[in-house]
Coordinates of C-alpha atoms in Angstrom, one line a residue:
Chain E
X16 CA 70.6 -63.2 101.8
X17 CA 68.0 -63.6 98.9
X18 CA 68.1 -66.9 97.1
X19 CA 69.3 -65.3 93.8
X20 CA 72.1 -63.5 95.4
X21 CA 73.4 -66.5 97.1
X22 CA 73.3 -68.4 93.7
X23 CA 75.0 -65.6 92.1
X24 CA 77.8 -65.5 94.8
X25 CA 78.1 -69.2 94.4
X26 CA 78.6 -68.8 90.6
X27 CA 81.1 -66.2 91.2
X28 CA 83.3 -68.2 93.7
X29 CA 82.9 -71.3 91.4
X30 CA 84.0 -69.5 88.3
X31 CA 87.0 -67.7 90.0
X32 CA 88.2 -70.9 91.6
X33 CA 88.0 -72.8 88.2
X34 CA 90.1 -70.0 86.4
X35 CA 92.6 -70.3 89.1
X36 CA 93.1 -74.0 89.2
X37 CA 93.2 -74.1 85.3
X38 CA 96.0 -71.6 85.7
X39 CA 97.9 -73.9 87.7
X40 CA 97.5 -76.9 85.6
X41 CA 98.4 -74.9 82.6
X42 CA 101.5 -73.5 84.3
X43 CA 102.6 -77.0 85.4
X44 CA 102.3 -78.4 81.9
X45 CA 104.4 -75.5 80.5
X46 CA 107.0 -75.8 83.2
X47 CA 107.2 -79.6 82.3
X48 CA 107.8 -78.7 78.6
X49 CA 110.7 -76.4 79.7
X50 CA 112.2 -79.5 81.8
X51 CA 111.8 -81.9 78.8
X52 CA 113.4 -79.4 76.1
X53 CA 116.2 -81.1 74.3
X54 CA 116.5 -78.8 71.4
X55 CA 119.1 -75.9 70.4
X56 CA 121.3 -74.8 73.2
X57 CA 119.3 -77.1 75.6
X58 CA 122.6 -77.5 77.6
X59 CA 123.4 -73.9 78.0
X60 CA 119.7 -72.7 78.7
X61 CA 118.0 -73.2 82.1
X62 CA 114.5 -74.5 82.1
X63 CA 112.3 -71.6 82.7
X64 CA 109.9 -71.2 85.9
X65 CA 106.7 -69.1 86.3
X66 CA 107.0 -66.2 88.6
X67 CA 103.9 -64.6 90.4
X68 CA 102.9 -60.9 90.7
X69 CA 99.7 -59.8 92.4
X70 CA 98.2 -56.5 91.5
X71 CA 95.1 -54.7 92.9
X72 CA 92.7 -52.5 91.0
X73 CA 92.0 -49.2 92.4
X74 CA 88.2 -49.6 91.7
X75 CA 88.0 -52.9 93.3
X76 CA 89.4 -56.6 93.0
X77 CA 92.6 -57.5 91.3
X78 CA 94.7 -60.2 89.9
X79 CA 97.8 -62.2 89.5
X80 CA 100.1 -62.3 86.7
X81 CA 102.0 -65.3 86.1
X82 CA 105.0 -64.9 83.8
X83 CA 107.7 -67.3 82.4
X84 CA 110.7 -66.5 80.3
X85 CA 112.1 -69.6 79.4
X86 CA 113.9 -71.6 76.9
X87 CA 110.9 -73.0 75.1
X88 CA 108.4 -70.3 76.0
X89 CA 110.4 -67.1 75.2
X90 CA 107.5 -65.3 77.0
X91 CA 104.3 -66.5 78.3
X92 CA 101.9 -64.9 80.7
X93 CA 98.8 -66.6 82.3
X94 CA 96.9 -63.9 84.1
X95 CA 93.8 -64.2 86.2
X96 CA 91.8 -61.4 87.5
X97 CA 88.6 -60.7 89.4
X98 CA 87.6 -57.2 89.4
X99 CA 84.2 -55.4 90.2
X100 CA 83.0 -51.8 90.4
X101 CA 80.8 -49.6 88.2
X102 CA 81.2 -48.8 84.6
X103 CA 82.1 -45.3 83.7
X104 CA 79.1 -43.5 82.0
X105 CA 80.6 -43.6 78.5
X106 CA 80.8 -47.6 78.7
X107 CA 77.4 -48.3 79.9
X108 CA 75.8 -48.6 76.6
X109 CA 78.3 -50.8 75.3
X110 CA 78.0 -53.5 77.8
X111 CA 75.0 -55.7 78.1
X112 CA 73.0 -55.0 81.2
X113 CA 74.9 -51.9 82.2
X114 CA 72.5 -49.4 81.1
X115 CA 70.3 -50.0 83.9
X116 CA 72.8 -50.8 86.7
X117 CA 76.4 -49.8 86.0
X118 CA 77.7 -52.5 88.6
X119 CA 79.8 -55.3 87.2
X120 CA 81.8 -58.3 88.3
X121 CA 84.2 -59.9 86.1
X122 CA 86.7 -62.8 86.4
X123 CA 88.8 -64.5 83.9
X124 CA 92.1 -66.3 82.8
X125 CA 94.1 -64.7 79.9
X126 CA 97.1 -66.5 78.3
X127 CA 99.4 -65.6 75.5
X128 CA 102.4 -67.4 74.7
X129 CA 105.2 -66.3 72.4
X130 CA 107.7 -69.1 71.6
X131 CA 111.6 -69.0 71.3
X132 CA 111.3 -71.4 68.2
X133 CA 109.8 -69.9 65.1
X134 CA 108.6 -73.8 64.4
X135 CA 106.5 -73.6 67.5
X136 CA 103.0 -71.7 66.9
X137 CA 102.2 -68.9 69.4
X138 CA 98.9 -69.3 71.2
X139 CA 96.2 -67.4 73.0
X140 CA 93.5 -68.5 75.2
X141 CA 91.0 -66.5 77.3
X142 CA 87.8 -67.5 79.3
X143 CA 85.9 -65.2 81.4
X144 CA 82.6 -64.6 83.4
X145 CA 80.9 -61.3 83.4
X146 CA 78.0 -60.5 85.7
X147 CA 76.0 -57.2 85.3
X148 CA 72.3 -57.1 85.6
X149 CA 72.9 -59.9 83.0
X150 CA 75.4 -62.8 83.3
X151 CA 77.5 -64.5 80.4
X152 CA 80.8 -66.3 79.5
X153 CA 83.0 -65.2 76.8
X154 CA 86.4 -66.3 75.6
X155 CA 88.1 -68.5 72.9
X156 CA 91.4 -70.0 71.8
X157 CA 93.5 -69.4 68.9
X158 CA 96.7 -70.6 67.4
X159 CA 99.2 -68.4 65.4
X160 CA 101.9 -70.6 63.6
X161 CA 104.9 -68.4 62.3
X162 CA 105.0 -70.6 59.2
X163 CA 101.7 -72.4 57.9
X164 CA 101.4 -75.6 60.0
X165 CA 98.2 -77.4 58.9
X166 CA 99.0 -80.4 61.2
X167 CA 99.2 -78.1 64.4
X168 CA 96.1 -76.2 63.2
X169 CA 94.2 -79.4 62.7
X170 CA 95.0 -80.7 66.0
X171 CA 94.3 -77.7 67.8
X172 CA 90.8 -77.2 66.0
X173 CA 89.9 -80.5 66.6
X174 CA 90.2 -80.1 70.4
X175 CA 88.1 -77.0 70.4
X176 CA 85.6 -78.6 68.1
X177 CA 85.3 -81.5 70.6
X178 CA 84.6 -79.0 73.6
X179 CA 82.1 -77.2 71.5
X180 CA 80.4 -80.3 70.5
X181 CA 79.7 -81.1 74.3
X182 CA 77.7 -77.7 74.3
X183 CA 75.7 -77.3 71.1
X184 CA 75.8 -79.1 67.6
X185 CA 76.6 -75.9 65.9
X186 CA 78.7 -74.2 68.4
X187 CA 82.1 -75.0 66.8
X188 CA 81.1 -73.7 63.6
X189 CA 79.7 -70.7 64.7
X190 CA 82.4 -70.0 67.2
X191 CA 85.2 -70.8 64.5
X192 CA 83.5 -68.3 62.1
X193 CA 83.4 -65.7 64.7
X194 CA 87.3 -66.3 65.7
X195 CA 88.0 -65.9 61.7
X196 CA 86.1 -62.7 61.7
X197 CA 87.5 -61.3 65.0
X198 CA 91.2 -62.1 64.4
X199 CA 91.6 -60.5 61.0
X200 CA 93.5 -57.5 60.2
X201 CA 91.8 -55.6 57.5
X202 CA 94.7 -53.2 56.8
X203 CA 96.9 -56.3 55.8
X204 CA 94.0 -58.1 54.6
X205 CA 95.3 -61.1 56.5
X206 CA 93.9 -63.3 59.2
X207 CA 96.0 -63.4 62.5
X208 CA 96.8 -67.0 62.4
X209 CA 95.3 -70.4 61.9
X210 CA 92.3 -69.4 63.9
X211 CA 90.4 -71.4 66.6
X212 CA 87.2 -70.3 68.4
X213 CA 85.9 -67.0 69.8
X214 CA 82.6 -66.5 71.8
X215 CA 80.9 -63.9 73.7
X216 CA 77.7 -63.2 75.6
X217 CA 77.0 -67.0 76.1
X218 CA 74.1 -67.2 78.3
X219 CA 71.8 -70.1 77.4
X220 CA 69.6 -69.6 80.6
X221 CA 71.3 -72.6 82.2
X222 CA 74.4 -71.6 84.0
X223 CA 75.7 -75.0 84.9
X224 CA 75.7 -76.0 81.1
X225 CA 77.4 -72.6 80.1
X226 CA 79.9 -73.0 82.9
X227 CA 80.4 -76.8 81.8
X228 CA 81.4 -75.6 78.2
X229 CA 83.7 -72.9 79.4
X230 CA 85.4 -75.5 81.5
X231 CA 85.5 -77.9 78.4
X232 CA 87.2 -75.1 76.5
X233 CA 90.1 -74.9 79.1
X234 CA 90.4 -78.7 79.1
X235 CA 90.6 -78.6 75.3
X236 CA 93.4 -76.1 75.4
X237 CA 95.3 -78.3 77.8
X238 CA 94.9 -81.5 75.5
X239 CA 95.9 -79.5 72.3
X240 CA 98.7 -77.0 72.9
X241 CA 101.4 -79.0 75.0
X242 CA 101.5 -81.6 72.4
X243 CA 101.9 -79.3 69.6
X244 CA 104.8 -77.6 71.6
X245 CA 106.4 -80.9 72.5
X246 CA 106.5 -82.4 69.1
X247 CA 108.0 -79.2 67.7
X248 CA 110.2 -77.5 70.2
X249 CA 113.4 -79.7 69.6
X250 CA 113.6 -79.1 65.9
X251 CA 116.6 -76.9 64.6
X252 CA 115.9 -73.5 63.1
X253 CA 117.7 -70.9 61.2
X254 CA 118.3 -67.2 61.7
X255 CA 116.2 -66.5 58.7
X256 CA 113.4 -68.2 60.3
X257 CA 114.0 -66.6 63.6
X258 CA 113.9 -63.2 61.7
X259 CA 110.7 -64.1 60.1
X260 CA 109.1 -65.0 63.3
X261 CA 110.1 -61.4 64.5
X262 CA 108.3 -59.8 61.5
X263 CA 105.2 -62.1 62.0
X264 CA 105.0 -61.1 65.6
X265 CA 104.5 -57.3 64.2
X266 CA 101.2 -58.5 62.9
X267 CA 100.3 -59.8 66.5
X268 CA 101.4 -56.2 68.1
X269 CA 99.1 -54.5 65.2
X270 CA 96.2 -56.6 66.0
X271 CA 96.4 -56.2 69.6
X272 CA 96.8 -52.5 69.7
X273 CA 94.6 -51.5 66.7
X274 CA 91.8 -53.9 67.0
X275 CA 91.8 -56.0 70.1
X276 CA 88.5 -55.2 72.1
X277 CA 90.1 -56.5 75.3
X278 CA 93.1 -54.7 75.0
X279 CA 91.6 -51.4 74.0
X280 CA 88.8 -51.7 76.5
X281 CA 91.1 -52.4 79.4
X282 CA 93.4 -49.8 78.8
X283 CA 90.5 -47.3 78.4
X284 CA 88.8 -48.5 81.6
X285 CA 91.9 -48.1 83.8
X286 CA 93.0 -51.8 83.7
X287 CA 96.4 -53.2 84.9
X288 CA 98.5 -51.9 81.8
X289 CA 101.3 -54.6 82.6
X290 CA 98.8 -57.4 82.8
X291 CA 96.9 -56.2 79.7
X292 CA 100.2 -55.7 77.7
X293 CA 101.6 -59.0 78.6
X294 CA 100.2 -60.2 75.5
X295 CA 102.9 -58.2 73.4
X296 CA 105.9 -60.3 72.1
X297 CA 109.3 -60.1 73.8
X298 CA 110.8 -59.2 70.7
X299 CA 109.6 -57.7 67.3
X300 CA 110.6 -56.3 64.0
X301 CA 109.1 -54.0 61.5
X302 CA 111.5 -54.4 58.4
Chain Q
X24 CA 88.0 -21.5 35.3
X25 CA 86.5 -19.5 38.0
X26 CA 89.0 -17.2 39.9
X27 CA 88.7 -19.2 43.1
X28 CA 89.2 -22.4 41.6
X29 CA 92.5 -21.2 39.8
X30 CA 93.6 -19.8 43.0
X31 CA 92.9 -23.4 44.9
X32 CA 94.9 -25.0 42.1
X33 CA 97.7 -22.7 42.6
X34 CA 97.8 -23.5 46.3
X35 CA 97.6 -27.1 45.9
X36 CA 100.6 -27.3 43.4
X37 CA 102.6 -24.9 45.6
X38 CA 101.9 -26.9 48.9
X39 CA 102.5 -30.2 46.9
X40 CA 105.8 -28.8 45.4
X41 CA 107.0 -27.5 48.8
X42 CA 106.7 -31.0 50.4
X43 CA 108.8 -32.6 47.6
X44 CA 111.5 -30.1 47.8
X45 CA 111.5 -30.4 51.7
X46 CA 111.9 -34.1 51.1
X47 CA 114.6 -33.8 49.0
X48 CA 116.5 -31.4 51.3
X49 CA 116.0 -33.6 54.4
X50 CA 117.3 -36.8 52.5
X51 CA 120.2 -34.9 51.4
X52 CA 121.0 -33.8 55.0
X53 CA 120.4 -37.3 56.3
X54 CA 122.7 -39.0 53.8
X55 CA 125.3 -36.3 54.5
X56 CA 125.2 -37.6 58.2
X57 CA 125.5 -41.2 57.0
X58 CA 128.7 -40.3 55.0
X59 CA 130.2 -38.2 57.8
X60 CA 129.6 -41.0 60.5
X61 CA 132.9 -41.9 62.5
X62 CA 131.2 -43.9 65.3
X63 CA 131.2 -47.3 66.5
X64 CA 131.7 -49.9 63.6
X65 CA 132.1 -47.1 61.1
X66 CA 134.7 -49.0 59.2
X67 CA 132.7 -52.3 58.7
X68 CA 129.1 -50.3 58.1
X69 CA 128.3 -48.6 54.8
X70 CA 126.8 -45.1 54.6
X71 CA 123.0 -45.6 53.9
X72 CA 121.3 -44.1 50.8
X73 CA 117.5 -43.5 50.5
X74 CA 115.6 -45.4 48.3
X75 CA 112.2 -44.5 46.6
X76 CA 109.0 -46.5 46.1
X77 CA 106.0 -44.9 44.4
X78 CA 102.4 -46.0 45.3
X79 CA 99.0 -45.2 43.8
X80 CA 96.0 -44.7 46.1
X81 CA 93.0 -46.7 44.4
X82 CA 90.4 -43.8 45.2
X83 CA 92.8 -41.2 43.6
X84 CA 96.1 -39.8 43.8
X85 CA 99.2 -41.5 45.5
X86 CA 102.7 -40.9 47.0
X87 CA 106.3 -41.8 47.4
X88 CA 107.9 -43.6 50.1
X89 CA 111.5 -42.8 50.7
X90 CA 113.3 -45.0 53.1
X91 CA 116.9 -45.3 54.2
X92 CA 118.4 -48.1 56.4
X93 CA 121.8 -47.0 57.3
X94 CA 124.4 -47.0 60.0
X95 CA 123.1 -43.7 61.6
X96 CA 119.6 -44.0 60.8
X97 CA 118.5 -47.4 61.5
X98 CA 115.3 -47.0 59.7
X99 CA 114.0 -43.5 58.5
X100 CA 110.9 -42.9 56.2
X101 CA 110.4 -39.6 54.7
X102 CA 107.0 -40.1 52.7
X103 CA 105.2 -37.6 50.6
X104 CA 101.7 -38.0 49.4
X105 CA 99.0 -36.1 47.5
X106 CA 95.6 -37.9 47.7
X107 CA 92.2 -36.8 46.8
X108 CA 88.7 -38.4 46.5
X109 CA 85.4 -38.6 48.6
X110 CA 85.3 -39.3 52.4
X111 CA 83.1 -42.4 53.0
X112 CA 79.9 -41.3 54.8
X113 CA 81.2 -42.4 58.4
X114 CA 84.1 -39.9 58.3
X115 CA 82.1 -37.0 57.0
X116 CA 81.1 -35.6 60.5
X117 CA 84.7 -35.9 61.7
X118 CA 86.5 -33.8 59.0
X119 CA 85.7 -29.9 58.9
X120 CA 83.9 -28.8 55.7
X121 CA 83.2 -32.7 54.8
X122 CA 79.5 -32.6 55.9
X123 CA 78.4 -30.5 53.0
X124 CA 80.6 -31.8 50.1
X125 CA 82.5 -35.2 50.7
X126 CA 85.3 -34.3 48.5
X127 CA 88.7 -34.0 49.7
X128 CA 92.2 -33.2 48.6
X129 CA 95.2 -33.7 50.9
X130 CA 99.1 -33.4 50.5
X131 CA 101.7 -33.7 53.0
X132 CA 105.2 -34.9 54.0
X133 CA 105.6 -37.3 57.2
X134 CA 108.8 -38.3 58.4
X135 CA 109.9 -40.8 61.3
X136 CA 113.4 -41.5 62.2
X137 CA 114.6 -44.5 64.5
X138 CA 118.3 -44.4 65.3
X139 CA 120.8 -47.0 65.6
X140 CA 122.4 -45.3 68.5
X141 CA 120.5 -45.1 71.8
X142 CA 122.1 -41.8 72.5
X143 CA 120.5 -40.2 69.4
X144 CA 116.9 -39.2 69.9
X145 CA 114.2 -40.4 67.5
X146 CA 112.2 -37.9 65.7
X147 CA 108.9 -37.2 64.2
X148 CA 107.9 -34.2 61.7
X149 CA 104.8 -33.9 59.5
X150 CA 103.1 -31.3 57.8
X151 CA 100.1 -31.3 55.5
X152 CA 97.5 -29.3 53.6
X153 CA 94.0 -30.4 53.4
X154 CA 91.3 -28.9 51.2
X155 CA 87.8 -29.8 51.7
X156 CA 84.9 -27.2 51.4
X157 CA 87.4 -25.7 53.8
X158 CA 91.2 -25.5 53.8
X159 CA 93.9 -25.7 56.4
X160 CA 97.3 -26.8 57.4
X161 CA 98.3 -29.2 60.1
X162 CA 101.2 -30.8 61.3
X163 CA 104.2 -30.6 63.9
X164 CA 107.6 -32.0 65.0
X165 CA 108.6 -33.8 68.2
X166 CA 111.7 -35.2 69.5
X167 CA 111.9 -38.6 71.4
X168 CA 115.3 -39.1 73.3
X169 CA 115.8 -42.7 74.5
X170 CA 117.5 -41.2 77.7
X171 CA 116.6 -37.7 78.9
X172 CA 118.5 -35.2 76.8
X173 CA 117.6 -31.7 78.0
X174 CA 120.3 -30.3 75.5
X175 CA 118.7 -31.9 72.5
X176 CA 115.3 -30.9 73.6
X177 CA 116.2 -27.5 74.3
X178 CA 117.8 -27.0 70.8
X179 CA 114.8 -28.7 69.1
X180 CA 112.2 -26.6 70.9
X181 CA 114.1 -23.3 70.4
X182 CA 114.0 -23.8 66.5
X183 CA 110.3 -24.7 66.7
X184 CA 109.7 -21.7 68.9
X185 CA 111.5 -19.6 66.3
X186 CA 109.1 -20.8 63.5
X187 CA 106.2 -20.3 65.4
X188 CA 107.4 -16.7 66.5
X189 CA 107.4 -15.7 62.9
X190 CA 103.6 -16.7 62.7
X191 CA 101.8 -15.4 65.9
X192 CA 103.2 -14.4 69.4
X193 CA 101.4 -17.2 71.2
X194 CA 101.7 -19.9 68.5
X195 CA 104.6 -21.7 70.1
X196 CA 103.1 -21.7 73.7
X197 CA 99.7 -23.1 72.1
X198 CA 101.4 -25.7 69.8
X199 CA 103.8 -26.9 72.3
X200 CA 100.8 -27.4 74.8
X201 CA 98.9 -29.3 71.9
X202 CA 101.9 -31.3 71.4
X203 CA 102.3 -32.3 74.9
X204 CA 98.6 -33.3 75.2
X205 CA 98.5 -35.1 72.0
X206 CA 101.7 -37.2 72.4
X207 CA 100.6 -38.7 75.8
X208 CA 100.1 -42.4 76.7
X209 CA 97.4 -42.3 79.5
X210 CA 97.8 -46.1 80.0
X211 CA 101.5 -45.6 80.9
X212 CA 101.0 -42.1 82.4
X213 CA 103.9 -40.9 80.3
X214 CA 104.8 -38.3 77.5
X215 CA 106.0 -39.8 74.2
X216 CA 109.1 -38.0 74.5
X217 CA 110.4 -34.4 74.9
X218 CA 107.7 -32.8 72.9
X219 CA 107.8 -30.3 70.2
X220 CA 104.8 -28.7 68.4
X221 CA 101.6 -29.7 66.9
X222 CA 99.0 -28.0 65.3
X223 CA 95.9 -28.7 63.2
X224 CA 93.2 -26.7 61.4
X225 CA 95.4 -23.7 60.7
X226 CA 93.6 -21.2 58.7
X227 CA 94.0 -17.7 59.6
X228 CA 92.1 -16.5 56.6
X229 CA 95.5 -15.5 54.9
X230 CA 96.6 -18.7 53.1
X231 CA 100.1 -17.1 52.2
X232 CA 100.7 -16.3 55.7
X233 CA 99.8 -19.8 56.8
X234 CA 101.7 -21.4 54.1
X235 CA 104.9 -19.3 55.1
X236 CA 104.3 -20.8 58.6
X237 CA 104.4 -24.4 57.5
X238 CA 107.5 -23.8 55.4
X239 CA 109.0 -22.3 58.5
X240 CA 108.5 -25.4 60.4
X241 CA 110.0 -27.5 57.8
X242 CA 112.9 -25.1 57.7
X243 CA 113.0 -25.3 61.5
X244 CA 113.3 -29.1 61.4
X245 CA 116.2 -28.8 59.1
X246 CA 118.1 -26.5 61.3
X247 CA 117.3 -28.5 64.4
X248 CA 117.6 -32.1 64.0
X249 CA 120.6 -32.8 61.9
X250 CA 123.0 -31.1 64.3
X251 CA 121.6 -32.9 67.2
X252 CA 122.3 -36.3 65.3
X253 CA 125.9 -35.0 64.4
X254 CA 127.0 -34.3 67.9
X255 CA 125.7 -37.7 69.2
X256 CA 126.0 -40.3 66.7
X257 CA 129.7 -40.9 67.2
X258 CA 129.6 -41.6 71.0
X259 CA 129.9 -45.2 72.2
X260 CA 127.0 -46.9 73.6
X261 CA 126.5 -50.2 75.7
X262 CA 124.4 -53.4 75.0
X263 CA 122.4 -52.2 77.9
X264 CA 121.6 -48.8 76.4
X265 CA 120.5 -50.7 73.1
X266 CA 118.4 -52.8 75.2
X267 CA 116.8 -49.9 76.8
X268 CA 116.3 -48.3 73.5
X269 CA 114.2 -51.4 72.1
X270 CA 112.0 -51.2 75.3
X271 CA 111.4 -47.2 74.8
X272 CA 110.5 -48.1 71.1
X273 CA 107.7 -50.2 72.6
X274 CA 106.1 -46.9 74.0
X275 CA 106.5 -45.5 70.4
X276 CA 104.5 -48.5 68.8
X277 CA 101.9 -48.4 71.6
X278 CA 101.2 -44.4 71.0
X279 CA 101.2 -44.9 67.2
X280 CA 98.8 -48.1 67.1
X281 CA 96.6 -47.2 70.2
X282 CA 96.1 -43.3 69.9
X283 CA 97.7 -41.8 66.8
X284 CA 95.0 -40.1 64.5
X285 CA 96.9 -40.2 61.6
X286 CA 97.7 -43.9 61.8
X287 CA 94.3 -44.9 62.9
X288 CA 92.5 -42.8 60.2
X289 CA 94.9 -43.8 57.4
X290 CA 94.3 -47.4 58.2
X291 CA 90.6 -47.2 58.5
X292 CA 90.2 -45.1 55.2
X293 CA 92.2 -47.7 53.1
X294 CA 95.4 -45.7 53.1
X295 CA 98.7 -47.3 52.1
X296 CA 99.6 -49.7 55.0
X297 CA 103.1 -49.9 54.2
X298 CA 103.5 -46.0 54.1
X299 CA 101.6 -45.7 57.2
X300 CA 103.3 -48.1 59.2
X301 CA 106.7 -47.0 57.9
X302 CA 106.8 -45.2 61.4
X303 CA 107.1 -48.5 63.3
X304 CA 110.6 -49.1 64.7
X305 CA 112.8 -51.6 63.0
X306 CA 113.4 -53.7 66.3
X307 CA 111.3 -53.5 69.5
X308 CA 111.2 -55.2 72.9
X309 CA 108.3 -55.9 75.5
X310 CA 110.4 -57.2 78.2

């Protein structure tokens, strides 16, 4: 085995192992919140537990959906996947490094949480490692409060900024701007939520440094989000607030199906439909 | 005024007037069903009435949304619009006749009904007249039962077939096939519903004949759908059937936001967002 191939294999297995380990830690933290819940109907509702479903990709690889429907997390999916194969000709020009060699390998974690309480922000986090004839990391995390929640937004951004700060001095500024531009609904002239960070094609030439950054984003998510949930989940809400939540969730659906690159690309390339659409909210209203 | 310009103006006003008149007749038929309703909770629910909202298009023209939230029709929009202007450069290659001259005029009626009872099929109908340096009609109608309903599907198709039969011997076969191909969700490997007809770029060279066909489609809709509603709306349904309806509606949202040309084109070209997304169901679930 040539030295660079051995190195690439080591990168693959370390990245995939990290995504799986991060999944386990996030699921444990979320199940802890389910147990600690003491808000509305706590005595009649049971704490949720994650359930896993494996799937295989016909073209190569597969993944695991880990889903919980609980009393705090109305629906949360924490999916990991490691897939490989060859890009179809129509996608080779869209993907860096795929025009010369259509083979690819990709591994990642993707998380979307829709909360029962309209007072607890929804959240999204995703990081991935993609290898074609090039190799890079992508991902991000962003918060979607149902009602404006400057304190939650500030806490979330502070952790993401800290992760970025360990990487490059201007990384937070750049990745925050990219997030604001990406998670925008032009037909509503609205941002999707309170933003966060978004990055792609991260390849500084130093794989260890880039991988350290991606792990820092996962750690930042783990520091940021569970406390936001914990400090809001027990508060009472009204039917009107719940109704507003269902309507705001419509914007989430509109973004994901109209614009989200991952969703549209995944569905067009024969990805696992259930895993891709796990991001859609459990109940939605368009009044 | 040159003779062909006078003729085009006459075509425009007759088409727009037909769409408005059809809207009035459909709304009257639907309000009649609301009054006649004698099903679950008939004594506690009030018969719905349509409400109109006008909107103007910044680039030229405008439309009227006519919406009812009733006890039979959970949410139904019957929208008409007449818009004109110039296509942006990026769309000129997509639209027949727009590459030479970017000016366009378009008028149409668009209807989507989401029903309260899971035993009453949802429905969509749309017809339009588009004039660039060419001129054509497009549209169609299709039925989406929540549970398979071969009788409703057969009745709906029979009326659409009759309308097509007055136009060309093979029109129904062609337009039915086009509908089946168009209203298909590849990521689910599922048709959207029970089909109907779909057509576009209808321009036989005889405007009167084409316009007669488009009117026949509207008449066929009026003959087909209200009786389907009337014979099913009073039947009792279960919470499980209602739940299934909300899940099936998710497929409707997926189709409209991922694939529907009208929705995606309308949103990208600065159409009226509220009018375009009027097609989305009032309540939806992704379990």
